[in-house]
C-alpha positions as a printed Julia matrix, in Angstrom:
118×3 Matrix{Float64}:
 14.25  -26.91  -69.64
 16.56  -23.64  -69.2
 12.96  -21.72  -70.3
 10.98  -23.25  -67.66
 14.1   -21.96  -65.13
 13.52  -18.81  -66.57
  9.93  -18.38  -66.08
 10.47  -19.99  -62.51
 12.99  -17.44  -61.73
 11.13  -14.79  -63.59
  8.1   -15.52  -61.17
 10.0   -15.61  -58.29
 10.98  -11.67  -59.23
  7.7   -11.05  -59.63
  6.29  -12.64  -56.44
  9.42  -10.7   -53.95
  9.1    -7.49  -56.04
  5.06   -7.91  -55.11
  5.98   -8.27  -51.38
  8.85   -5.71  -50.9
  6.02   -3.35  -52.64
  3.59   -4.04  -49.78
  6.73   -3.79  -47.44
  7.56   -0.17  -48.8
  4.09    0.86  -48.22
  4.04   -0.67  -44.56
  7.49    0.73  -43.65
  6.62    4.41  -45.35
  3.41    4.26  -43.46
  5.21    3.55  -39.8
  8.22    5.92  -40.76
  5.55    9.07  -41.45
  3.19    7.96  -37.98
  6.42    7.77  -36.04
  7.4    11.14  -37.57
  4.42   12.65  -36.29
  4.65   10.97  -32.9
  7.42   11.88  -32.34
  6.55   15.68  -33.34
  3.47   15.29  -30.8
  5.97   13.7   -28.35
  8.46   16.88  -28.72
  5.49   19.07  -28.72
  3.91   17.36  -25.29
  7.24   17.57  -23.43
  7.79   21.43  -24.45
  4.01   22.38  -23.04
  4.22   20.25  -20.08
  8.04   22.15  -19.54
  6.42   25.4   -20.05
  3.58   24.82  -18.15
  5.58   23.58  -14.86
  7.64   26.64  -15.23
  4.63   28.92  -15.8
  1.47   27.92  -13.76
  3.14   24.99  -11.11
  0.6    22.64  -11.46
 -0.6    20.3    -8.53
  0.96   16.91   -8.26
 -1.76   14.7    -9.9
 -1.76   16.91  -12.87
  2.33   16.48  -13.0
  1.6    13.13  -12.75
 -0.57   12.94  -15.3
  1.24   14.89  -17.68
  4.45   12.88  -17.33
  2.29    9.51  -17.62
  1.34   11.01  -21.3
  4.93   11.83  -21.93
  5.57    8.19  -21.07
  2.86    6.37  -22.78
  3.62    8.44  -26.18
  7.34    7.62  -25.74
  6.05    3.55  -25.22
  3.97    3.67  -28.59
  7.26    5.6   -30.64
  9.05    2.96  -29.16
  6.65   -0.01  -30.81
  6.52    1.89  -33.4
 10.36    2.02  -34.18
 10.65   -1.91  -33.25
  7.9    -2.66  -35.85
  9.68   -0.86  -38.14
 12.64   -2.8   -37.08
 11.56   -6.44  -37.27
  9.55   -5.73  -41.37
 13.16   -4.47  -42.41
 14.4    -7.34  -40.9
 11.75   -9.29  -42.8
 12.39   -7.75  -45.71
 16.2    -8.56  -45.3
 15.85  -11.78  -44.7
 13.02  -12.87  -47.94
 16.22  -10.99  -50.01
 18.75  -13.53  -48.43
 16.43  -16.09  -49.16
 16.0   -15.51  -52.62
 19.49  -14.87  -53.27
 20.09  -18.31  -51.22
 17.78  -20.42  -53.56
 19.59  -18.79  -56.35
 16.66  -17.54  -57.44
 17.52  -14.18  -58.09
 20.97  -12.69  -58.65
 22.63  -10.42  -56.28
 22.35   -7.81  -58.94
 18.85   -8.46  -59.54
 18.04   -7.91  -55.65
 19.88   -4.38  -55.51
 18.07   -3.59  -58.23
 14.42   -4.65  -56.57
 16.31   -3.34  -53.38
 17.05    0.22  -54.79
 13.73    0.4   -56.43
 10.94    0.01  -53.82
 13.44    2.25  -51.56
 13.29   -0.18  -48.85
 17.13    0.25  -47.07
């Protein structure tokens, strides 16, 4: 009986470590396009800066400018809150576990501390 516990709880491991894996991968992938959005964000608002200073551009082309600025800002903003809500996913399956009993506290820092997720 206590070896079929085992195995259960053994599989359990197995099965979260699987999913915080993909989780690590999906979080590492939005934290390096939000990186770079927010490099082409920094970048936009410095030309468009410069190039009010510089060459006073008509209105519509302010407009359309600042409508860029905006729209980049909107998609770093998804960006962060998707980010947001598979840590709090991630989170959450952890509690879960540890809940069921499962897993051990210890066991889940270690899984924790391992994929890097926090």
């Amino acid at each position: 009986k206590l070896q079929v516990n085992l195995h259960d709880e053994a599989q359990d491991v197995l099965r979260l470590c699987d999913v915080m894996e993909t989780w690590d991968v999906e979080l590492s992938s939005i934290r390096e396009t939000l990186e770079l959005k927010d490099a082409e964000l920094l970048e936009h608002s410095e030309n468009v800066a410069e190039l009010e200073v510089t060459s006073h551009p008509p209105a519509d082309e302010r407009s359309r400018l600042h409508e860029q600025i905006v729209d980049l800002t909107e998609e770093n903003s998804s960006l962060k809150d998707n980010h947001e809500w598979l840590l709090q996913c991630c989170i959450t399956e952890v509690e879960h576990h540890v809940k069921r009993g499962s897993c051990t506290t210890e066991v889940i820092g270690e899984l924790v501390l391992a994929t890097k997720i926090v």
